[in-house]
Coordinates of C-alpha atoms and ligand atoms in Angstrom, one line a residue:
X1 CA 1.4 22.1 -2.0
X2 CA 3.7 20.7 0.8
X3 CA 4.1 16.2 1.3
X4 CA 4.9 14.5 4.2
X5 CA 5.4 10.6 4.4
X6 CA 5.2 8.1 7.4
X7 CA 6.2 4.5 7.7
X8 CA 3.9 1.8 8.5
X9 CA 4.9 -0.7 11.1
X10 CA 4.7 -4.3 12.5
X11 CA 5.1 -5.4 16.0
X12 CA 7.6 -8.0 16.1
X13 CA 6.7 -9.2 19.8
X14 CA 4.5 -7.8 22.5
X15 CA 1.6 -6.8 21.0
X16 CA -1.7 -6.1 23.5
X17 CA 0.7 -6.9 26.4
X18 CA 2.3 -3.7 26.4
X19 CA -1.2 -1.5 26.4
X20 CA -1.3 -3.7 30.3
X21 CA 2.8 -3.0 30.8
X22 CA 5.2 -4.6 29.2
X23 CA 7.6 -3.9 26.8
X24 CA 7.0 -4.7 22.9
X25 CA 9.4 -4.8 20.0
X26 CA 8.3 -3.1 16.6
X27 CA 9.8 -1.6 13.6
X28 CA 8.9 0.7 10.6
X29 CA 8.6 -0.6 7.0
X30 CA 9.1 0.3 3.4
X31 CA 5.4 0.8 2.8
X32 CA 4.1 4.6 3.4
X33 CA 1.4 7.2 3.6
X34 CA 1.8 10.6 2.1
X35 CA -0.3 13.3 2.6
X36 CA 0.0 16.7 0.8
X37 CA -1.2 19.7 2.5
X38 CA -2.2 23.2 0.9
X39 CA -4.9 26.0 2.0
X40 CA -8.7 25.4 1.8
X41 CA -11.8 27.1 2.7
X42 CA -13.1 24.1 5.1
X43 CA -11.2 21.1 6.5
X44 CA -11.3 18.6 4.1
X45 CA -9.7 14.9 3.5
X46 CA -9.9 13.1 0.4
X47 CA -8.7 9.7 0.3
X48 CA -8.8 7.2 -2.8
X49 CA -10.4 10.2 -4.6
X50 CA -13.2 10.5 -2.0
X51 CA -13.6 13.2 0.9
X52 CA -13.7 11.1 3.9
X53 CA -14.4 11.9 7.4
X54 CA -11.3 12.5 9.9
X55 CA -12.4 15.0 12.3
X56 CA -9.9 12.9 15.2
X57 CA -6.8 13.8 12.3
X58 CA -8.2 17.6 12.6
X59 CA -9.1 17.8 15.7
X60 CA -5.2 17.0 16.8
X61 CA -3.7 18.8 14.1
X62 CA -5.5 22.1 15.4
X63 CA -2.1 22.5 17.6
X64 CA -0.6 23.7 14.4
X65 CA -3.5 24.6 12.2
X66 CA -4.8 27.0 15.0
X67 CA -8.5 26.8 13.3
X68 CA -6.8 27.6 9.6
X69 CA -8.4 24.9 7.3
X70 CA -6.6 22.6 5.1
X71 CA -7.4 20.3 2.2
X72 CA -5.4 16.8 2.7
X73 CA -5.2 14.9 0.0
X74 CA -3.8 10.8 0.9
X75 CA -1.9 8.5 -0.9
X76 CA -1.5 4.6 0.9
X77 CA 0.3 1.7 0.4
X78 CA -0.9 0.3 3.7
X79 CA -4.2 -1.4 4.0
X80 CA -6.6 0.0 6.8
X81 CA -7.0 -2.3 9.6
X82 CA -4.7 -4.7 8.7
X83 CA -2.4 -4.8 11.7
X84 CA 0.4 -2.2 10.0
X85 CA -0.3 0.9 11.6
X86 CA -2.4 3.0 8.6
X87 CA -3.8 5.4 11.6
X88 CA -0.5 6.0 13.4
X89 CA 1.1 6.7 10.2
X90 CA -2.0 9.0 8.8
X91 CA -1.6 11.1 11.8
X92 CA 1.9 11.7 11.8
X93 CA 2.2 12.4 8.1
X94 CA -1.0 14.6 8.6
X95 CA 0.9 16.7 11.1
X96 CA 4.1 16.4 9.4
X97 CA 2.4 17.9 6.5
X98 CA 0.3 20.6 7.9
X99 CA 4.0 21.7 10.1
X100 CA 5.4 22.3 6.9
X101 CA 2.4 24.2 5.1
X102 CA 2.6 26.9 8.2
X103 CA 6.5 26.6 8.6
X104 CA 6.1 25.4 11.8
X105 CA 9.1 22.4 13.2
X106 CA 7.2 20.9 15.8
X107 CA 9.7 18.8 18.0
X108 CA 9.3 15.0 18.2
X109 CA 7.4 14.8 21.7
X110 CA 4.7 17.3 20.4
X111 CA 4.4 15.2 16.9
X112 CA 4.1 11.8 19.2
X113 CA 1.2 14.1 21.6
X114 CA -0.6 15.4 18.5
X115 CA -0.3 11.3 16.8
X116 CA -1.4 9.7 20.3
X117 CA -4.2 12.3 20.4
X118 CA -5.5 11.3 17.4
X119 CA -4.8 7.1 18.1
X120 CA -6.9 7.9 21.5
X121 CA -10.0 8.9 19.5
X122 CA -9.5 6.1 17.1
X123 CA -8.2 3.0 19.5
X124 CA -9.1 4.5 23.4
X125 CA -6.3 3.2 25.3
X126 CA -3.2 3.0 22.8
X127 CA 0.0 1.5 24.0
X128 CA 1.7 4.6 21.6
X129 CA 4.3 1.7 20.1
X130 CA 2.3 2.3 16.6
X131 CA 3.0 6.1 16.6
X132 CA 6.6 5.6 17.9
X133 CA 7.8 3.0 15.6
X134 CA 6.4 5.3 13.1
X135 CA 7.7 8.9 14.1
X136 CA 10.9 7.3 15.4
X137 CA 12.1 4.5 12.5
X138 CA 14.1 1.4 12.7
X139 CA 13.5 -1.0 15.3
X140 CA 11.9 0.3 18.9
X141 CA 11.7 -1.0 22.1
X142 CA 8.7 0.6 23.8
X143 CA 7.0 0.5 26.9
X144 CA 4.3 3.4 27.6
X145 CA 6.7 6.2 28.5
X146 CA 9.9 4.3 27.7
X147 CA 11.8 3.7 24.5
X148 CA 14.6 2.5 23.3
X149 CA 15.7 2.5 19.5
X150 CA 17.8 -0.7 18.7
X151 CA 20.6 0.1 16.5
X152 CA 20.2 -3.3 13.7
X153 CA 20.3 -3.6 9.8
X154 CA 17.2 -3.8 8.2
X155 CA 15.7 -7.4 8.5
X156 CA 13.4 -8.6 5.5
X157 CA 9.7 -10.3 6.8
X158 CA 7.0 -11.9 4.7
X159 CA 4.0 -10.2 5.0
X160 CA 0.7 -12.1 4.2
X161 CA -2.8 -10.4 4.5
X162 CA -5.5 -12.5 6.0
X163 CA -7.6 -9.9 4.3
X164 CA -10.0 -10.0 7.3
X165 CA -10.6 -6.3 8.5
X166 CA -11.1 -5.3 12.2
X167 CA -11.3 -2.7 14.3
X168 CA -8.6 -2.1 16.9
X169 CA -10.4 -0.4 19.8
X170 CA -13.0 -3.4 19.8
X171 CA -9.6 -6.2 20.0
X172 CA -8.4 -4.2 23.1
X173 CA -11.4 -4.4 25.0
X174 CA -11.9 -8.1 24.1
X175 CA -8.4 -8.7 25.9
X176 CA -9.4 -6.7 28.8
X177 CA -12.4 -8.6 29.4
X178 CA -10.0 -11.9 29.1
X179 CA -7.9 -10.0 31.7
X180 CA -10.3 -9.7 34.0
X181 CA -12.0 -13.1 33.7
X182 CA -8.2 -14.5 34.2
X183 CA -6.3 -11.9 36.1
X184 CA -3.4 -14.2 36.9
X185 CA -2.7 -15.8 34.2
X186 CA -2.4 -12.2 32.3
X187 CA -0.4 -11.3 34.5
X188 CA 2.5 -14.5 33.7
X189 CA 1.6 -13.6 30.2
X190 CA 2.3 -10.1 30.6
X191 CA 5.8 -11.0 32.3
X192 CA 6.8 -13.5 29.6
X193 CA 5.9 -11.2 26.6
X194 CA 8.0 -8.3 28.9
X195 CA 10.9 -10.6 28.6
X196 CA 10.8 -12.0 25.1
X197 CA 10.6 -8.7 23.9
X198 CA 14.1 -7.1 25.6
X199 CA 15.6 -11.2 24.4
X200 CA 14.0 -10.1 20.9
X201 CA 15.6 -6.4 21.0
X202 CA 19.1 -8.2 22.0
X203 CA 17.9 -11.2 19.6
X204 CA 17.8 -8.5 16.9
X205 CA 20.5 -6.2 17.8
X206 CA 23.0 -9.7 17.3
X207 CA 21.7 -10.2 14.0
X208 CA 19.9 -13.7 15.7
X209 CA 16.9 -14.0 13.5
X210 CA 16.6 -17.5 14.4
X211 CA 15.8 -17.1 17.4
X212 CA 13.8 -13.8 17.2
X213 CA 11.3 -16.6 15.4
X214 CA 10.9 -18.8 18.3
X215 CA 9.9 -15.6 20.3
X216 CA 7.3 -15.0 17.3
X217 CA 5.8 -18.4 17.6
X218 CA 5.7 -18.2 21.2
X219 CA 4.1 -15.2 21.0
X220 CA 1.1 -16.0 18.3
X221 CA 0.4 -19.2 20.7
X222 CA -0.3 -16.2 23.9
X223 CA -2.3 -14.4 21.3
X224 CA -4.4 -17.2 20.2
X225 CA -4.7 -17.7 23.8
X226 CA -6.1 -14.2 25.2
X227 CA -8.1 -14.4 21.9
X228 CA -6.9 -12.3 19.2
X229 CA -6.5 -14.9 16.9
X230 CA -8.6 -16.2 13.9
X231 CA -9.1 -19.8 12.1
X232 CA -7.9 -18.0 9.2
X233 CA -4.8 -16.6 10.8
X234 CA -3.6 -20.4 11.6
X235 CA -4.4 -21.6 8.4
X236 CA -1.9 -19.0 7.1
X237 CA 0.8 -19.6 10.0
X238 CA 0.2 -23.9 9.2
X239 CA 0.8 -23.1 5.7
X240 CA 4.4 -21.5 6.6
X241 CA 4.9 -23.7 9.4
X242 CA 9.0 -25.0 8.2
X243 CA 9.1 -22.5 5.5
X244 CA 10.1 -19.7 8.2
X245 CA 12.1 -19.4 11.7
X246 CA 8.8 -18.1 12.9
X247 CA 5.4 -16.4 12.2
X248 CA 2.9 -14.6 14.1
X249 CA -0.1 -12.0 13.5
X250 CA 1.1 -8.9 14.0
X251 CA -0.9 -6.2 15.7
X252 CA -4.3 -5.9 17.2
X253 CA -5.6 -9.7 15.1
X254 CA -9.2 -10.8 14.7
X255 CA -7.7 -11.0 11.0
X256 CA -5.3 -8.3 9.7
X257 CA -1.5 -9.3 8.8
X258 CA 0.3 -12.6 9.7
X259 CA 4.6 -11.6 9.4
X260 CA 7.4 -13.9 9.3
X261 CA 11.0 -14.3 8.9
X262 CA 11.4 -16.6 6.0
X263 CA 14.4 -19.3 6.2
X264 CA 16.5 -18.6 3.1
X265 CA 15.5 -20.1 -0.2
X266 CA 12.3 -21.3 0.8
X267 CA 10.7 -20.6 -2.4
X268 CA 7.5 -18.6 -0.3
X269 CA 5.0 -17.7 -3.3
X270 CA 2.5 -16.3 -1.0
X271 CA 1.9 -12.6 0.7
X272 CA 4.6 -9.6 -0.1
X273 CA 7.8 -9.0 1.5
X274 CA 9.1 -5.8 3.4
X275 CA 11.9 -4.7 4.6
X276 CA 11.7 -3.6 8.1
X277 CA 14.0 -1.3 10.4
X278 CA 13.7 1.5 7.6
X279 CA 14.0 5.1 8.9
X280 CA 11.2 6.9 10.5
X281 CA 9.0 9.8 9.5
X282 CA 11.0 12.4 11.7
X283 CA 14.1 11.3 9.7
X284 CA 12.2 11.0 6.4
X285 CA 11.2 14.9 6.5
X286 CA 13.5 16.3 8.7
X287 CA 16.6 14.4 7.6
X288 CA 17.5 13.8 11.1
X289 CA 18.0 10.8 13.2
X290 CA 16.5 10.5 16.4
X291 CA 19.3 9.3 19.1
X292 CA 17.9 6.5 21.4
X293 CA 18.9 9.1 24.3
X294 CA 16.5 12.1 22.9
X295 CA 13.6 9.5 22.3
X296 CA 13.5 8.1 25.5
X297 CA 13.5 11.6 26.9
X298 CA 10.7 12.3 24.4
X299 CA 8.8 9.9 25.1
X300 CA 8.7 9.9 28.9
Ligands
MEV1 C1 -1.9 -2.3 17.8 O1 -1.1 -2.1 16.6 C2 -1.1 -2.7 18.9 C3 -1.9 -3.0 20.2 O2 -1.0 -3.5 21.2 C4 -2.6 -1.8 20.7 C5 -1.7 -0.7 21.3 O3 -0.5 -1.1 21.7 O4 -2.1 0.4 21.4 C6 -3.0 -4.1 20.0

């Protein structure tokens, strides 16, 4: 039996902007998938003790598994539709773990191929920021084809779980219909959100949490205006309204996770917190760190 573990993630800033462009800002956290791998006589995936259906996860694996079945067996400290990446992180511990069972080392462009394959059957048109914040670790700066990995400490957020569930794919086309309804106007948005997220990436590379915060609440207002937002969602952000330097829903919204950076001593009692910037699943099983240099060239 061979494991393989991935990060989950949250997207700092940028956020359905950079599926139309721009750049977005988004790190991996201390809350993980494992999958263990070993031989079967079908394809099968059992998660929470029940087989469940993943053809998309076998489907892209087939690069390695070369029609060889496997028995994956998933273990998840990250709530499914949610806004933290489960499905990027599924499909890169999935391959991960089914590299190892044929003693295969895929390189990291064929692992982020084989993770966006499966994202496309799942979300359509994905940006790819889930799988590389993922696969890659820390804190990234990614726009399709481009990356950059921002060298930073680990930064702690608040994570608070509107507990409404949603499915990605159908947030993506609701922002594309407001982008064609208001064509200029996404296009300013698109710009700003371009810009706040390189200021974040500096923001964050200075240790300037502060001000990575006002990018946060400028960013959630954008959302709420393209309409990814929920009621719920801004009850949660008026509840931490002076508590934190800033707070925003984090992800695809229509419910899912609200993050924040909470002002020291603030005395939060609500959601969980996370430490994010952590290393990334090609570090985690490989034990290597990804240079910014090798990613971009990756990615491209
Ligand atoms: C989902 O985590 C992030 C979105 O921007 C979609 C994407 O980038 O693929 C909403």
């Amino acid at each position: 039996m061979i494991e393989a573990r991935a990060p989950a993630k949250i997207i700092i800033l940028g956020e359905h902007f950079v599926v139309h462009g721009s750049h977005a800002l988004a790190a991996s956290i201390d809350r993980y998938i494992t999958v263990t791998a070993s031989y079967h006589s079908s394809d099968v995936l059992i998660a929470s003790g029940k087989a469940v259906k993943a053809e998309h996860i076998f489907n892209s694996v087939d690069k390695i598994t070369r029609g060889r079945h496997v028995k994956l067996i998933v273990k998840s400290q990250v709530p499914n539709g949610a806004g933290l990446g489960s499905s990027a992180a599924l499909s890169i511990a999935s391959t991960i773990a089914v590299s190892k069972l044929f003693d295969v080392k895929p390189d990291p462009s064929l692992l982020f191929d084989i993770s966006m394959e499966a994202e496309k059957y799942i979300h359509r048109n994905p940006s790819g920021v889930d799988v590389a914040a993922s696969l890659y670790g820390g804190f990234v700066l990614f726009k399709r084809g481009e990356l950059r990995i921002i060298k930073a400490q680990p930064i702690r957020f608040l994570v608070v779980d509107s507990r409404q569930r949603r499915i990605t794919g159908n947030l993506v086309s609701r922002v594309k219909e407001f982008m064609e309804h208001n064509p200029e106007l996404f296009a300013s948005l698109v710009s700003v959100s371009d810009l706040m997220s390189i200021k974040g990436a500096q923001a964050i590379e200075n240790g300037n949490v502060e001000q990575v915060g006002s990018y946060m609440n400028v960013t959630q207002h954008f959302l709420e205006l393209i309409g990814v937002s929920t009621p719920k969602i801004k009850s949660i952000i008026e509840y931490l309204n002076g508590k934190v330097f800033g707070a925003k829903l984090t992800g695809a919204g229509g419910g899912g996770c609200v993050i924040a950076i909470p002002r020291i001593g603030n005395g939060l009692k609500s959601g969980y917190m996370v430490k994010a910037g952590v290393d990334g699943a090609y570090k985690i099983n490989y034990g290597k760190q990804l240079e910014p240099s090798t990613a971009a060239d990756d990615v491209a």
